[in-house]
Short mmCIF file of C-alpha atoms and ligand atoms in Angstrom, two decimals:
data_model
loop_
_atom_site.label_atom_id
_atom_site.label_comp_id
_atom_site.label_asym_id
_atom_site.label_seq_id
_atom_site.Cartn_x
_atom_site.Cartn_y
_atom_site.Cartn_z
CA MET D 1 -76.33 145.87 97.30
CA SER D 2 -73.43 145.50 94.86
CA ALA D 3 -73.66 144.17 91.36
CA ARG D 4 -72.02 141.12 89.87
CA LEU D 5 -69.78 141.73 86.87
CA ILE D 6 -70.69 140.23 83.50
CA ASP D 7 -67.34 139.07 82.16
CA GLY D 8 -67.48 139.64 78.39
CA LYS D 9 -63.88 138.52 77.95
CA ALA D 10 -64.62 135.11 79.48
CA VAL D 11 -67.86 134.59 77.51
CA ALA D 12 -66.14 135.65 74.28
CA LYS D 13 -63.21 133.30 74.96
CA LYS D 14 -65.61 130.38 75.37
CA ILE D 15 -67.35 131.20 72.08
CA LEU D 16 -64.03 131.49 70.25
CA GLY D 17 -63.02 128.09 71.66
CA GLU D 18 -66.24 126.51 70.39
CA ILE D 19 -65.70 128.06 66.96
CA ARG D 20 -62.14 126.73 66.84
CA GLU D 21 -63.46 123.25 67.60
CA SER D 22 -66.13 123.48 64.89
CA ILE D 23 -63.56 124.61 62.35
CA PHE D 24 -61.32 121.71 63.30
CA ALA D 25 -64.28 119.31 62.90
CA ARG D 26 -64.99 120.84 59.47
CA SER D 27 -61.36 120.27 58.45
CA GLN D 28 -61.71 116.59 59.44
CA GLN D 29 -64.54 116.42 56.89
CA GLY D 30 -62.27 117.91 54.22
CA LEU D 31 -63.82 121.40 54.32
CA ARG D 32 -61.53 124.40 53.96
CA PRO D 33 -61.38 126.97 56.80
CA PRO D 34 -64.01 129.75 56.66
CA ALA D 35 -62.58 132.81 54.89
CA LEU D 36 -63.27 136.42 55.90
CA ALA D 37 -62.36 139.35 53.64
CA VAL D 38 -61.56 142.41 55.75
CA ILE D 39 -61.73 145.79 54.00
CA LEU D 40 -60.31 148.84 55.75
CA VAL D 41 -60.38 152.18 53.95
CA GLY D 42 -58.22 155.05 55.26
CA ASP D 43 -56.26 155.75 58.43
CA ASP D 44 -58.82 156.05 61.24
CA PRO D 45 -56.78 154.92 64.29
CA ALA D 46 -59.78 153.34 66.11
CA SER D 47 -60.71 151.36 62.97
CA HIS D 48 -57.14 150.07 62.71
CA ILE D 49 -57.36 148.79 66.31
CA TYR D 50 -60.76 147.14 65.68
CA VAL D 51 -59.50 145.47 62.50
CA ARG D 52 -56.35 144.26 64.26
CA ASN D 53 -58.50 142.67 67.01
CA LYS D 54 -60.80 141.02 64.48
CA ARG D 55 -57.90 139.60 62.48
CA GLN D 56 -56.33 138.32 65.69
CA ALA D 57 -59.62 136.55 66.55
CA CYS D 58 -59.52 134.97 63.07
CA GLU D 59 -56.07 133.61 63.84
CA GLU D 60 -57.21 132.26 67.20
CA THR D 61 -60.16 130.39 65.70
CA GLY D 62 -58.60 129.16 62.46
CA ILE D 63 -60.60 131.49 60.21
CA GLN D 64 -58.60 132.68 57.24
CA SER D 65 -58.57 136.49 57.05
CA ILE D 66 -57.84 138.13 53.74
CA TYR D 67 -56.90 141.75 54.38
CA HIS D 68 -57.64 144.59 51.96
CA PRO D 69 -56.13 147.79 53.40
CA LEU D 70 -57.09 150.63 51.05
CA SER D 71 -55.97 154.26 50.91
CA GLN D 72 -58.16 157.15 52.08
CA ASN D 73 -58.43 158.22 48.42
CA THR D 74 -60.00 154.96 47.21
CA THR D 75 -62.95 155.82 44.96
CA GLU D 76 -66.45 154.48 45.38
CA GLU D 77 -66.10 152.73 42.01
CA GLU D 78 -62.95 150.91 43.15
CA LEU D 79 -64.67 149.76 46.32
CA ILE D 80 -67.74 148.61 44.38
CA ALA D 81 -65.50 146.59 42.04
CA LEU D 82 -63.75 144.94 45.01
CA ILE D 83 -67.03 144.01 46.73
CA GLN D 84 -68.44 142.58 43.50
CA LYS D 85 -65.30 140.49 43.09
CA LEU D 86 -65.55 139.21 46.69
CA ASN D 87 -69.28 138.51 46.30
CA ALA D 88 -68.52 136.33 43.29
CA SER D 89 -65.56 134.50 44.81
CA PRO D 90 -66.23 130.92 45.97
CA ASP D 91 -63.17 131.26 48.22
CA ILE D 92 -64.72 133.99 50.41
CA ASP D 93 -67.48 133.32 52.97
CA GLY D 94 -67.72 136.65 54.76
CA ILE D 95 -67.11 140.30 53.84
CA LEU D 96 -66.34 142.83 56.55
CA LEU D 97 -66.40 146.47 55.45
CA GLN D 98 -65.01 148.39 58.42
CA LEU D 99 -66.98 151.56 59.19
CA PRO D 100 -66.78 154.52 59.13
CA LEU D 101 -65.91 154.97 55.45
CA PRO D 102 -64.44 158.26 54.20
CA ALA D 103 -67.09 160.95 53.57
CA HIS D 104 -66.88 160.70 49.75
CA ILE D 105 -68.15 157.09 49.87
CA ASP D 106 -71.84 156.27 50.37
CA SER D 107 -71.77 153.67 53.19
CA ASN D 108 -75.39 152.59 52.76
CA LYS D 109 -74.91 151.91 49.06
CA LEU D 110 -71.80 149.81 49.73
CA LEU D 111 -73.37 147.84 52.60
CA GLU D 112 -76.35 147.00 50.37
CA LEU D 113 -74.00 145.75 47.69
CA ILE D 114 -72.55 143.02 49.92
CA ASP D 115 -74.15 139.63 49.21
CA PRO D 116 -76.51 139.06 52.19
CA ALA D 117 -75.14 135.50 52.44
CA LYS D 118 -71.68 137.00 53.11
CA ASP D 119 -72.89 139.91 55.26
CA VAL D 120 -71.18 138.82 58.49
CA ASP D 121 -71.77 142.22 60.12
CA GLY D 122 -75.51 141.68 59.67
CA PHE D 123 -76.03 145.26 58.41
CA HIS D 124 -77.64 144.44 55.05
CA PRO D 125 -81.36 145.36 54.88
CA TYR D 126 -82.07 141.70 54.05
CA ASN D 127 -80.52 140.49 57.31
CA LEU D 128 -82.10 143.31 59.36
CA GLY D 129 -85.41 142.47 57.69
CA ARG D 130 -85.05 138.83 58.70
CA LEU D 131 -84.45 139.90 62.29
CA ALA D 132 -87.47 142.24 62.13
CA GLN D 133 -89.59 139.33 60.84
CA ARG D 134 -88.38 136.98 63.59
CA HIS D 135 -86.28 134.74 61.35
CA PRO D 136 -82.75 136.00 61.95
CA LEU D 137 -79.82 134.49 60.08
CA LEU D 138 -76.74 136.71 60.15
CA ARG D 139 -77.41 138.98 63.13
CA PRO D 140 -75.75 142.36 63.81
CA CYS D 141 -72.73 141.53 65.95
CA THR D 142 -72.94 143.95 68.87
CA PRO D 143 -76.66 143.51 69.64
CA PHE D 144 -76.40 139.73 69.35
CA GLY D 145 -73.29 139.91 71.52
CA VAL D 146 -75.41 141.69 74.16
CA ILE D 147 -78.06 138.96 73.91
CA THR D 148 -75.36 136.31 74.32
CA LEU D 149 -74.13 138.08 77.46
CA LEU D 150 -77.68 138.30 78.82
CA ASN D 151 -78.18 134.59 78.10
CA SER D 152 -74.96 133.86 80.01
CA ILE D 153 -76.59 135.25 83.19
CA GLN D 154 -79.87 133.39 82.48
CA GLU D 155 -81.84 136.54 81.66
CA THR D 156 -85.50 135.60 81.25
CA TYR D 157 -86.59 138.61 79.05
CA LYS D 158 -90.33 137.98 79.33
CA ASN D 159 -92.21 140.29 81.65
CA ARG D 160 -89.07 142.46 81.80
CA HIS D 161 -88.84 146.08 80.67
CA ALA D 162 -85.73 146.75 78.60
CA VAL D 163 -84.70 150.36 77.97
CA ILE D 164 -82.19 151.04 75.22
CA ILE D 165 -80.46 154.41 74.93
CA GLY D 166 -79.15 155.12 71.42
CA ALA D 167 -80.94 154.37 68.15
CA SER D 168 -78.18 153.87 65.56
CA ASN D 169 -78.51 151.38 62.70
CA ILE D 170 -75.67 149.26 64.02
CA VAL D 171 -76.49 149.08 67.73
CA GLY D 172 -79.70 150.66 69.09
CA ARG D 173 -82.22 149.69 66.39
CA PRO D 174 -81.17 146.04 65.96
CA MET D 175 -80.88 145.84 69.78
CA LEU D 176 -84.56 146.77 69.96
CA LEU D 177 -85.41 143.97 67.51
CA GLU D 178 -83.32 141.44 69.43
CA LEU D 179 -84.89 142.24 72.81
CA LEU D 180 -88.35 142.24 71.28
CA LEU D 181 -87.65 138.86 69.70
CA ALA D 182 -86.48 137.59 73.10
CA GLY D 183 -89.81 138.61 74.63
CA SER D 184 -89.04 141.81 76.56
CA THR D 185 -91.13 144.96 76.55
CA VAL D 186 -88.82 147.50 74.94
CA THR D 187 -88.41 151.28 75.09
CA LEU D 188 -85.92 152.98 72.78
CA CYS D 189 -84.52 156.39 73.80
CA HIS D 190 -82.48 158.67 71.56
CA ARG D 191 -81.20 162.22 71.22
CA PHE D 192 -84.74 163.67 71.10
CA THR D 193 -85.88 161.86 74.26
CA LYS D 194 -86.59 164.27 77.10
CA ASP D 195 -85.80 163.20 80.65
CA LEU D 196 -83.78 160.01 80.17
CA SER D 197 -83.85 159.42 83.92
CA GLN D 198 -87.60 158.77 83.86
CA TYR D 199 -87.13 155.87 81.40
CA VAL D 200 -83.91 154.43 82.81
CA SER D 201 -85.33 154.33 86.34
CA GLN D 202 -88.12 151.99 85.14
CA ALA D 203 -85.79 149.55 83.39
CA ASP D 204 -85.16 145.96 84.43
CA ILE D 205 -82.57 145.82 81.64
CA VAL D 206 -80.61 148.92 80.56
CA VAL D 207 -78.59 148.87 77.34
CA SER D 208 -76.74 152.11 76.65
CA ALA D 209 -75.16 152.83 73.25
CA VAL D 210 -74.65 156.59 73.04
CA GLY D 211 -70.91 157.24 73.23
CA GLN D 212 -71.06 159.96 75.93
CA PRO D 213 -69.11 159.03 79.07
CA GLY D 214 -71.25 159.08 82.20
CA ILE D 215 -74.51 160.06 80.45
CA ILE D 216 -76.34 157.33 82.42
CA LYS D 217 -76.25 158.24 86.11
CA GLY D 218 -75.93 155.51 88.70
CA ALA D 219 -78.69 157.15 90.74
CA TRP D 220 -81.19 156.42 87.93
CA ILE D 221 -80.66 152.65 87.99
CA LYS D 222 -83.55 150.61 89.40
CA PRO D 223 -82.30 148.41 92.27
CA GLY D 224 -81.61 144.92 90.92
CA ALA D 225 -81.47 145.95 87.24
CA THR D 226 -79.12 144.47 84.66
CA VAL D 227 -76.92 147.16 83.08
CA ILE D 228 -75.19 146.63 79.73
CA ASP D 229 -72.83 149.41 78.66
CA VAL D 230 -72.06 149.36 74.93
CA GLY D 231 -70.53 152.87 74.91
CA ILE D 232 -66.82 153.28 74.33
CA SER D 233 -65.23 156.72 74.68
CA ARG D 234 -61.53 157.45 74.79
CA LEU D 235 -60.76 160.27 77.24
CA PRO D 236 -57.90 162.79 76.85
CA ASP D 237 -55.82 160.78 79.37
CA ASP D 238 -56.23 157.79 76.95
CA SER D 239 -58.46 155.84 79.35
CA ILE D 240 -61.61 154.13 78.00
CA LYS D 241 -64.98 154.97 79.55
CA GLY D 242 -68.49 153.68 79.02
CA ASP D 243 -71.78 155.59 79.02
CA VAL D 244 -72.72 154.49 82.54
CA GLU D 245 -71.37 156.03 85.76
CA PHE D 246 -69.87 152.71 86.77
CA GLU D 247 -69.18 153.05 90.52
CA SER D 248 -72.62 154.40 91.49
CA ALA D 249 -74.46 152.04 89.10
CA PHE D 250 -72.51 149.11 90.54
CA GLU D 251 -74.07 149.83 93.94
CA LYS D 252 -77.63 149.53 92.61
CA ALA D 253 -77.56 146.99 89.78
CA ALA D 254 -77.69 143.20 90.11
CA TRP D 255 -75.50 142.71 87.05
CA ILE D 256 -73.29 145.15 85.13
CA THR D 257 -70.77 145.01 82.28
CA PRO D 258 -67.38 146.65 82.69
CA VAL D 259 -65.89 148.92 80.02
CA PRO D 260 -63.55 147.72 78.66
CA GLY D 261 -64.00 143.94 78.90
CA GLY D 262 -67.80 143.77 78.60
CA VAL D 263 -69.55 144.11 75.24
CA GLY D 264 -66.42 144.87 73.17
CA PRO D 265 -64.97 141.32 73.06
CA MET D 266 -68.45 139.95 72.29
CA THR D 267 -68.75 141.95 69.07
CA THR D 268 -65.62 140.28 67.72
CA ALA D 269 -66.69 136.82 68.92
CA ILE D 270 -70.08 137.12 67.16
CA LEU D 271 -68.35 138.28 63.99
CA MET D 272 -66.37 135.02 64.04
CA LYS D 273 -69.56 133.08 64.72
CA ASN D 274 -71.30 134.77 61.79
CA THR D 275 -68.35 133.91 59.54
CA LEU D 276 -68.66 130.26 60.50
CA ILE D 277 -72.44 130.37 59.89
CA ALA D 278 -71.86 132.02 56.50
CA ALA D 279 -69.31 129.33 55.60
CA SER D 280 -71.68 126.54 56.63
CA HIS D 281 -74.48 128.07 54.58
CA PHE D 282 -72.11 128.55 51.69
CA SER D 283 -70.96 124.93 51.65
CA LEU D 284 -74.58 123.78 51.97
CA HIS D 285 -75.91 125.89 49.14
CA TYR D 286 -73.07 126.38 46.71
CA SER D 287 -72.35 122.91 45.44
CA ASP D 288 -71.01 122.66 41.90
CA ASP D 289 -74.41 122.09 40.37
CA ASN D 290 -76.13 124.82 42.42
CA LYS D 291 -74.24 128.08 42.20
CA THR D 292 -77.15 130.44 42.81
CA SER D 293 -77.27 132.38 46.07
CA PRO D 294 -79.63 130.99 48.72
CA TYR D 295 -81.17 134.49 48.70
P1 LIG Z 301 -74.07 156.69 66.95
O1 LIG Z 301 -73.36 157.99 67.17
O2 LIG Z 301 -74.33 156.23 65.58
O3 LIG Z 301 -75.44 156.70 67.75
C1 LIG Z 301 -75.54 157.29 69.01
C2 LIG Z 301 -76.99 157.29 69.41
O4 LIG Z 301 -77.09 157.95 70.67
C3 LIG Z 301 -77.94 158.03 68.46
O5 LIG Z 301 -79.04 157.22 68.16
C4 LIG Z 301 -78.39 159.27 69.25
O6 LIG Z 301 -79.77 159.59 68.99
C5 LIG Z 301 -78.22 158.80 70.68
N1 LIG Z 301 -77.97 159.94 71.55
C6 LIG Z 301 -77.10 160.97 71.39
N2 LIG Z 301 -77.21 161.84 72.41
C7 LIG Z 301 -78.15 161.36 73.23
C8 LIG Z 301 -78.72 161.82 74.43
N3 LIG Z 301 -78.33 162.95 75.00
N4 LIG Z 301 -79.72 161.10 75.01
C9 LIG Z 301 -80.13 159.93 74.45
N5 LIG Z 301 -79.62 159.44 73.30
C10 LIG Z 301 -78.65 160.15 72.70
O7 LIG Z 301 -73.19 155.63 67.75
P2 LIG Z 301 -73.10 154.03 67.64
O8 LIG Z 301 -72.30 153.67 66.45
O9 LIG Z 301 -74.44 153.42 67.86
O10 LIG Z 301 -72.20 153.74 68.93
C11 LIG Z 301 -72.63 154.13 70.22
C12 LIG Z 301 -71.52 153.86 71.21
O11 LIG Z 301 -71.29 152.46 71.25
C13 LIG Z 301 -70.17 154.49 70.86
O12 LIG Z 301 -69.49 154.82 72.04
C14 LIG Z 301 -69.44 153.36 70.14
O13 LIG Z 301 -68.03 153.49 70.26
C15 LIG Z 301 -69.93 152.19 70.95
N6 LIG Z 301 -69.90 150.91 70.22
C16 LIG Z 301 -69.35 149.87 70.89
C17 LIG Z 301 -69.32 148.63 70.28
C18 LIG Z 301 -68.73 147.50 71.05
O14 LIG Z 301 -68.41 146.49 70.47
N7 LIG Z 301 -68.65 147.59 72.37
C19 LIG Z 301 -69.82 148.45 69.00
C20 LIG Z 301 -70.41 149.53 68.34
C21 LIG Z 301 -70.43 150.77 68.98
#
């Protein structure tokens, strides 16, 4: 048996097209384009590439991106002042604070400072709390991107065992909440899990988000499983590899994502979608006589 590829690029392209159409329809009603503030602190090369891709997606969809490139030496106070200014601005719908931040800045403190109504990354405890309580609004981009990919292959979720490997705040934990919300039975593995193979071999759906190339062996995959590889690692020869041993997993799975071209483009597409949702919420709730936050 060989797997079928889940084409993240194609699914993301379709979503971006739908967003572009919605933004055009908004403009016909006299609404300004959604506006995304993009904050990048320092010189991390990977972050520069991610930000470039996100700003390019803004251009493709008609979202206005307002770029704030800041030096590595930016102080926490300066960043706080900028976020407060963006929170208060009626011209900004979404705020993207690219991670990781330099070590002298407390990321959690800054993420909590972003107005939840503008939290297009979905990392604010308010938005994670909504997801945990089964009323999601702005959903973390990568996990919701994975759900969108699973929906594209008509995944049924219920009566299916999903095994996630990796328990970070931005991928693994919200992924658990998303799959639980969708109706799957979920197991979450992490660095203290002994014998990963035992869990992975029972999975109908595998989602790996570790960042160690080849950590998930093809031999572990249950025949007919769906395999979603979130991991991205750049090897010394500059090639990009996922967490899953692709060739051997391909022989056993029913569906599998490639790396690159699987989950990566979805993260950006969902960020655009969240920005449009934030803008729609904003225009609904922030009329001239009602300037208080919906939260
Ligand atoms: P992280 O380093 O914050 O978390 C990694 C997780 O892996 C941790 O929870 C850790 O417990 C777990 N882990 C480490 N070693 C393990 C082991 N031996 N067995 C089981 N679990 C183990 O990373 P992250 O930010 O969640 O990102 C994970 C990967 O996903 C990275 O490669 C990152 O580049 C990639 N990523 C991709 C996208 C995308 O859009 N495709 C988005 C975010 C992250």
